[in-house]
CSV table of C-alpha atoms and ligand atoms in Angstrom, one decimal:
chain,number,residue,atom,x,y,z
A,1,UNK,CA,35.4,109.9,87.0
A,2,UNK,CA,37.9,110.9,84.4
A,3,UNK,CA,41.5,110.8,86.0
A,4,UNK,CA,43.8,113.1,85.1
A,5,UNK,CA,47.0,113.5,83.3
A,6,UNK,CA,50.0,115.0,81.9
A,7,UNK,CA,52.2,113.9,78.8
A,8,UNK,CA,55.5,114.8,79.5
A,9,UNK,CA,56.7,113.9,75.9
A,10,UNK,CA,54.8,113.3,72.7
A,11,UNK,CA,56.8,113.5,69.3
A,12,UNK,CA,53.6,115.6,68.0
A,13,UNK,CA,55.2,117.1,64.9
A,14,UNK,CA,55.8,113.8,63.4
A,15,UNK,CA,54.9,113.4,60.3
A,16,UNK,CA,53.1,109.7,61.4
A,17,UNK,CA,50.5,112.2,62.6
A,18,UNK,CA,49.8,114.5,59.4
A,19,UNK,CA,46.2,114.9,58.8
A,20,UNK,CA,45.0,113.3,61.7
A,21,UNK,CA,46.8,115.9,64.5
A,22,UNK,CA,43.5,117.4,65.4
A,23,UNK,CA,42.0,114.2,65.8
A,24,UNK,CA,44.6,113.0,68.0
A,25,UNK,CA,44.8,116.0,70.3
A,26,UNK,CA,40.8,115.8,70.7
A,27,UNK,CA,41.0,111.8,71.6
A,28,UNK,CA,43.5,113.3,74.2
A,29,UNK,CA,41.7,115.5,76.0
A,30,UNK,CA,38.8,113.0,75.8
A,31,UNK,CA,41.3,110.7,77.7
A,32,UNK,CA,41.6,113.6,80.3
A,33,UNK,CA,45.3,114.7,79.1
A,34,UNK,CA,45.3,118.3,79.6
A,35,UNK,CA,48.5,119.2,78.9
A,36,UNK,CA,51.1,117.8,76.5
A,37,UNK,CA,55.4,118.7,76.1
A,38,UNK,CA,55.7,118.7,72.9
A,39,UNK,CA,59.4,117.7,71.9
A,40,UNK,CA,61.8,119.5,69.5
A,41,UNK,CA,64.0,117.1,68.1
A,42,UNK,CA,65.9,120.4,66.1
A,43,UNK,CA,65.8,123.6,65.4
A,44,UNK,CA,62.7,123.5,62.8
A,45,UNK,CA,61.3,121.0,64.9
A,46,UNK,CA,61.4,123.3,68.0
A,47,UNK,CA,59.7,126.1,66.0
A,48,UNK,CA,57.1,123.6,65.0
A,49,UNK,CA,56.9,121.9,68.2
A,50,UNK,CA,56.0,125.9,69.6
A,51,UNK,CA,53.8,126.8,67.5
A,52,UNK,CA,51.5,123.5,68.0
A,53,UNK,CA,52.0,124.6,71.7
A,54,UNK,CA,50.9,128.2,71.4
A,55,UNK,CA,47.7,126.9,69.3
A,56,UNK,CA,46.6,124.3,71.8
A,57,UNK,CA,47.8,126.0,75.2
A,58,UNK,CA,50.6,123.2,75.8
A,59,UNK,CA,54.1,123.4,76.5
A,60,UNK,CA,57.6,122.4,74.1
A,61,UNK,CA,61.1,121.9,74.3
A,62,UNK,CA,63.8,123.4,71.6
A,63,UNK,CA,67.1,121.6,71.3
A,64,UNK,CA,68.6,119.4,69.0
A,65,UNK,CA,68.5,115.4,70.0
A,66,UNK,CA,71.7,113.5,69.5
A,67,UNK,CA,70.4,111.2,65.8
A,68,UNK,CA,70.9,115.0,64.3
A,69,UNK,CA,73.7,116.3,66.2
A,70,UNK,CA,75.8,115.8,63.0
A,71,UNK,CA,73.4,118.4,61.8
A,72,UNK,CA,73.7,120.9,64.6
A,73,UNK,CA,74.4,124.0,62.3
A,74,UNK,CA,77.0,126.6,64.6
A,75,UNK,CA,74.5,129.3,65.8
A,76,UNK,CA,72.2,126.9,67.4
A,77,UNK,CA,72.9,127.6,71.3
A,78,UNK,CA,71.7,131.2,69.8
A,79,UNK,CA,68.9,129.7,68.1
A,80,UNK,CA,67.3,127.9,71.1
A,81,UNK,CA,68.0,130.8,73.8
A,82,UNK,CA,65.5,132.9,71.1
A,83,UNK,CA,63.2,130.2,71.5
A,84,UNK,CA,63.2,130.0,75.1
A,85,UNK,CA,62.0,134.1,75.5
A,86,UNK,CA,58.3,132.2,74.9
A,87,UNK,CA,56.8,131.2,77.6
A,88,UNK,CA,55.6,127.9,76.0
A,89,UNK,CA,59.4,126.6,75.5
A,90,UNK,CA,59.9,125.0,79.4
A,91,UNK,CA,62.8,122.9,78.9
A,92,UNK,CA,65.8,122.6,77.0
A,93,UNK,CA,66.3,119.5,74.6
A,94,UNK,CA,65.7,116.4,73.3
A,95,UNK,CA,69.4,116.5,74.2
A,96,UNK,CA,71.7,113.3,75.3
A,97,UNK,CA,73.6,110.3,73.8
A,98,UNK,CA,72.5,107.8,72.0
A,99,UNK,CA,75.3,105.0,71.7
A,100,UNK,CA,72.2,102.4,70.4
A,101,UNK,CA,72.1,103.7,66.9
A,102,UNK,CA,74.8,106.0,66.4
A,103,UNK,CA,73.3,108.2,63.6
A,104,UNK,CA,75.9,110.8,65.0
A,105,UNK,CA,79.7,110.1,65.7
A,106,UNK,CA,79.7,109.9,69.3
A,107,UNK,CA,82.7,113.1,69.4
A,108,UNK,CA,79.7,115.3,68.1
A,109,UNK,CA,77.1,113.9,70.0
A,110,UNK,CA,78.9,114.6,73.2
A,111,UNK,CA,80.0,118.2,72.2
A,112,UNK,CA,76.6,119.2,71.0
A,113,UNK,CA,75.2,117.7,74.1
A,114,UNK,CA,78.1,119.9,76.6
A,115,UNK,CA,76.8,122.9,74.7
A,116,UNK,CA,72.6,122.3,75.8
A,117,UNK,CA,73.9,121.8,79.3
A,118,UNK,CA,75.9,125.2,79.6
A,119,UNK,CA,72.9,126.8,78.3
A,120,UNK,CA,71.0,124.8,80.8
A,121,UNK,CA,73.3,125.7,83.5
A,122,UNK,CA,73.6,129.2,82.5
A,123,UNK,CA,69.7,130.1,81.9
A,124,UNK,CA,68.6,127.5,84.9
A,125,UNK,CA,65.7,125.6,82.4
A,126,UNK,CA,65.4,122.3,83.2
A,127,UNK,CA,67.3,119.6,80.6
A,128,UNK,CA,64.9,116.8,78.8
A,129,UNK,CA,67.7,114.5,78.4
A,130,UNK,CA,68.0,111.1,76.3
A,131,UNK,CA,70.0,108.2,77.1
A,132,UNK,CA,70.5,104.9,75.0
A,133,UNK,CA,73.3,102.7,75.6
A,134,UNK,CA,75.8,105.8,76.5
A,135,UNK,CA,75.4,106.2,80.7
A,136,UNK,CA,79.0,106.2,81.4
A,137,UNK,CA,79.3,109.0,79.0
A,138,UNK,CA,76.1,110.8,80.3
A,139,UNK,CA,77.3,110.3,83.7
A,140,UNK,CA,80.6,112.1,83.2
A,141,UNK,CA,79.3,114.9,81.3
A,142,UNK,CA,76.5,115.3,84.4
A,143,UNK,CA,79.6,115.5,86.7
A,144,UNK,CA,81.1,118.0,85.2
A,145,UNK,CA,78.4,120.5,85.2
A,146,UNK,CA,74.9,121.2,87.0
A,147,UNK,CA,71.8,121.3,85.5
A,148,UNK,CA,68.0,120.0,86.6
A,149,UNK,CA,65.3,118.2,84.2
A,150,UNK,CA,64.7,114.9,83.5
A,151,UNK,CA,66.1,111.4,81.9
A,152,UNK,CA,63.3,110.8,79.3
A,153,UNK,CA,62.4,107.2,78.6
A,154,UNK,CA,64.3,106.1,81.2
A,155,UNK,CA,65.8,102.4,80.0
A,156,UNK,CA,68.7,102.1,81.9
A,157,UNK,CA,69.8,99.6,84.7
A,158,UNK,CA,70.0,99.8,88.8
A,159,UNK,CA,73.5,101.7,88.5
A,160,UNK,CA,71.8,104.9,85.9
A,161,UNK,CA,68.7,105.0,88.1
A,162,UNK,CA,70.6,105.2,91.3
A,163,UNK,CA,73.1,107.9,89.6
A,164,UNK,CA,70.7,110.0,87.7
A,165,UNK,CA,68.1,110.1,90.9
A,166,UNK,CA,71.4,111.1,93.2
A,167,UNK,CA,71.7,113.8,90.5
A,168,UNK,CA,68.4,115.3,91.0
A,169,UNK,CA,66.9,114.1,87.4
A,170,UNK,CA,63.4,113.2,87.4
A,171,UNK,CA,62.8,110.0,85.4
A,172,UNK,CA,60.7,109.8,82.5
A,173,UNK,CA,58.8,106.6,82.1
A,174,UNK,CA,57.5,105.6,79.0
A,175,UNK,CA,55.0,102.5,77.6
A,176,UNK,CA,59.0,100.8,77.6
A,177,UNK,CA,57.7,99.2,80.8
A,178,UNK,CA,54.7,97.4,79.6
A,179,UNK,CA,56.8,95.5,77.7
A,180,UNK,CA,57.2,92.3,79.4
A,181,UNK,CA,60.2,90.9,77.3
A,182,UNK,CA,62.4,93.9,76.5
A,183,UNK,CA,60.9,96.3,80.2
A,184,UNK,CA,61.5,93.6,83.1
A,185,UNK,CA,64.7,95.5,84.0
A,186,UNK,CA,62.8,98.4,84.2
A,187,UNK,CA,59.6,97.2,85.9
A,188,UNK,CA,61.7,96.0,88.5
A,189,UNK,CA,63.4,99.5,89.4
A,190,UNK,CA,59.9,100.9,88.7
A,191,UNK,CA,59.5,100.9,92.8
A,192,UNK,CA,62.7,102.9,93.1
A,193,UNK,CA,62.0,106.0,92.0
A,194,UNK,CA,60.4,108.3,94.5
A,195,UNK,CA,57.0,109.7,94.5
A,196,UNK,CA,58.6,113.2,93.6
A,197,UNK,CA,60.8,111.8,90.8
A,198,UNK,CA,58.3,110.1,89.1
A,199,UNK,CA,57.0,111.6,85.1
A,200,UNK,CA,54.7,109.2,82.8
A,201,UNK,CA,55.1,109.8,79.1
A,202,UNK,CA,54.7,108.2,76.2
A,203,UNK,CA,57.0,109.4,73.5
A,204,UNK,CA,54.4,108.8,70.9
A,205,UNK,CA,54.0,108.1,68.3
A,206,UNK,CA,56.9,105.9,69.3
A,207,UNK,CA,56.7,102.9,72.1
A,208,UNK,CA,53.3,101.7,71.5
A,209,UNK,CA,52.0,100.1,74.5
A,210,UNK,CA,52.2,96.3,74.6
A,211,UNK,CA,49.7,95.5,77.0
A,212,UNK,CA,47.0,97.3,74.9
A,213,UNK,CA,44.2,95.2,73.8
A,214,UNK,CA,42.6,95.1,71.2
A,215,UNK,CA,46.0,96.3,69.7
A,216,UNK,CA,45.4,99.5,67.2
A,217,UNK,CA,45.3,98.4,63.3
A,218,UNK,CA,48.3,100.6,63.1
A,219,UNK,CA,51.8,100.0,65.1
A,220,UNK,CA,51.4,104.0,66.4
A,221,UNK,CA,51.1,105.3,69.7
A,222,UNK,CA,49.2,108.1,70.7
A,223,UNK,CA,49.2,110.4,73.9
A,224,UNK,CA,45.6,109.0,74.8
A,225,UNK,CA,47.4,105.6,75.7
A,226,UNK,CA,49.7,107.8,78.8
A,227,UNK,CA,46.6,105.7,81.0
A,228,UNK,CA,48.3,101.8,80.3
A,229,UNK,CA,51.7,103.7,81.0
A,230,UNK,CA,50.1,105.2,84.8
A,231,UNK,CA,48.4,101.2,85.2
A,232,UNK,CA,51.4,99.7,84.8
A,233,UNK,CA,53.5,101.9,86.9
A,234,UNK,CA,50.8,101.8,89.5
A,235,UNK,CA,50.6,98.4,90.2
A,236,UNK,CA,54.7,97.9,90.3
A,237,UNK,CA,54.2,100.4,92.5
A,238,UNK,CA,51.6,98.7,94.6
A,239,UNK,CA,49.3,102.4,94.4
A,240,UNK,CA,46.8,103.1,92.5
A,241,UNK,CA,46.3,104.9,89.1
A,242,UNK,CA,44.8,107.9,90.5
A,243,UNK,CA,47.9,108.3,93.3
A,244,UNK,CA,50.1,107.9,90.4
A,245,UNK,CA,48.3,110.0,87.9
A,246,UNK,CA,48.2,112.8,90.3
A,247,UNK,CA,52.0,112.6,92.1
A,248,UNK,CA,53.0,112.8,88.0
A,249,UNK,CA,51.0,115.8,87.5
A,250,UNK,CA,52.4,117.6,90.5
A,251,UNK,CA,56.1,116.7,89.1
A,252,UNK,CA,55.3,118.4,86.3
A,253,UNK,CA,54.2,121.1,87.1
A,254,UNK,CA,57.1,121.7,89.9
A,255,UNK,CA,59.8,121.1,87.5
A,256,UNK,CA,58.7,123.1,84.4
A,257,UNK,CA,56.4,125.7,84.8
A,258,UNK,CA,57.1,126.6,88.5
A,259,UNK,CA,59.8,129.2,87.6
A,260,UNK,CA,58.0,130.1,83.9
A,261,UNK,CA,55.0,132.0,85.4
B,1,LIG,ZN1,64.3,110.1,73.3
């Protein structure tokens, strides 16, 4: 029996996936993924991302992630409301810190992240929120306002997990933890998280899967692999891959398309 799932985040409009998008998003469904969000990373992005989303009946997010907040241009809190009036844009985002790279000077990435959350706050659609090396930040800027959504690729330690659950987030969790150098932090706060926090994703074509074998002839991940994601969680979790499979489904569905219908 085919099990399942949603991807709550797939980089679809990547160009690592021209020619071959079709291709991917039929070796999806094969893999039983009905449903993809499809992440805006800016403001062309987030019109890309939506119109993938109307054509193959899954969801998006418009918002401008923090490597281009140097980019922002000034109307873009206008730009993204426009976008949310369609009922395929569910969540607000990719928006955070990232203090890992710093493609953005860390003033700008916080002011351009303050402005998604008052939109957030304002419109009540759920944040998809990034976080690399920048909690303390995150966490004060989450303090200051209120918003729900959730911490994508969550990669933090016991401290963020604890803070961002006591916040409400749900936590995203990618192919990170089947990493078994750079994920043991993270597979051991995999138990942690609550049945009702709990969203599997794979942020392809990013975060290829370690613990695939054979490994693919190229580095790139694809939403078909969300399945070594749910295994892994799953047996940190001591359940199994249908439990988690479903309780991720039913996460998703609660926090972004309960209020969009
Ligand atoms: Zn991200």
């Amino acid at each position: 029996m085919t099990i399942h799932y949603i991807d709550a985040g797939v980089n679809l409009t990547s160009s690592q996936f021209d020619g071959e998008r079709e291709d991917i998003i039929m070796r999806a469904s094969n893999a039983g993924l009905s449903k993809m969000l499809l992440i805006g990373c800016d403001l062309r992005d987030s019109d890309t991302a939506l119109q993938l989303a109307k054509k193959h009946q899954y969801v998006s997010t418009a918002g401008i992630h923090p490597h281009n907040a140097k980019d922002a241009p000034h109307h873009f809190v206008d730009k993204i409301t426009q976008l949310l009036d369609h009922q395929e844009v569910v969540a607000i985002g990719e928006c955070g810190l990232d203090f890992n790279r710093d493609f953005s000077p860390r003033n700008i990435q916080k002011d351009v992240l303050e402005k998604h959350l008052d939109l957030a706050r304002i419109t009540k659609v759920p944040v998809y929120l990034h976080e690399r090396e920048a909690f303390s930040a995150m966490k004060e800027q989450l303090e200051s306002t209120t918003v729900e959504g959730v911490l994508h690729c969550f990669t933090g330690n016991r401290e963020a997990l604890e803070f961002y659950l006591n916040y409400g987030l749900y936590i995203g969790i990618t192919g990170w933890v089947c990493d078994e150098r750079r994920g043991a932090e993270l597979q051991s706060l995999i138990p942690l998280i609550p049945d009702d926090k709990l969203l599997l994703e794979t942020d392809a074509p990013y975060l290829l899967p370690r613990s695939l074998s054979p490994k693919p002839k190229y580095r790139r991940n694809e939403p078909m692999y969300i399945h070594k994601v749910a295994h892994t969680v799953a047996q940190l979790r001591g359940q199994t891959i249908e439990h988690i499979a479903k309780l991720s489904v039913k996460n998703f569905n609660r926090l972004f398309l309960a209020g969009k219908n």
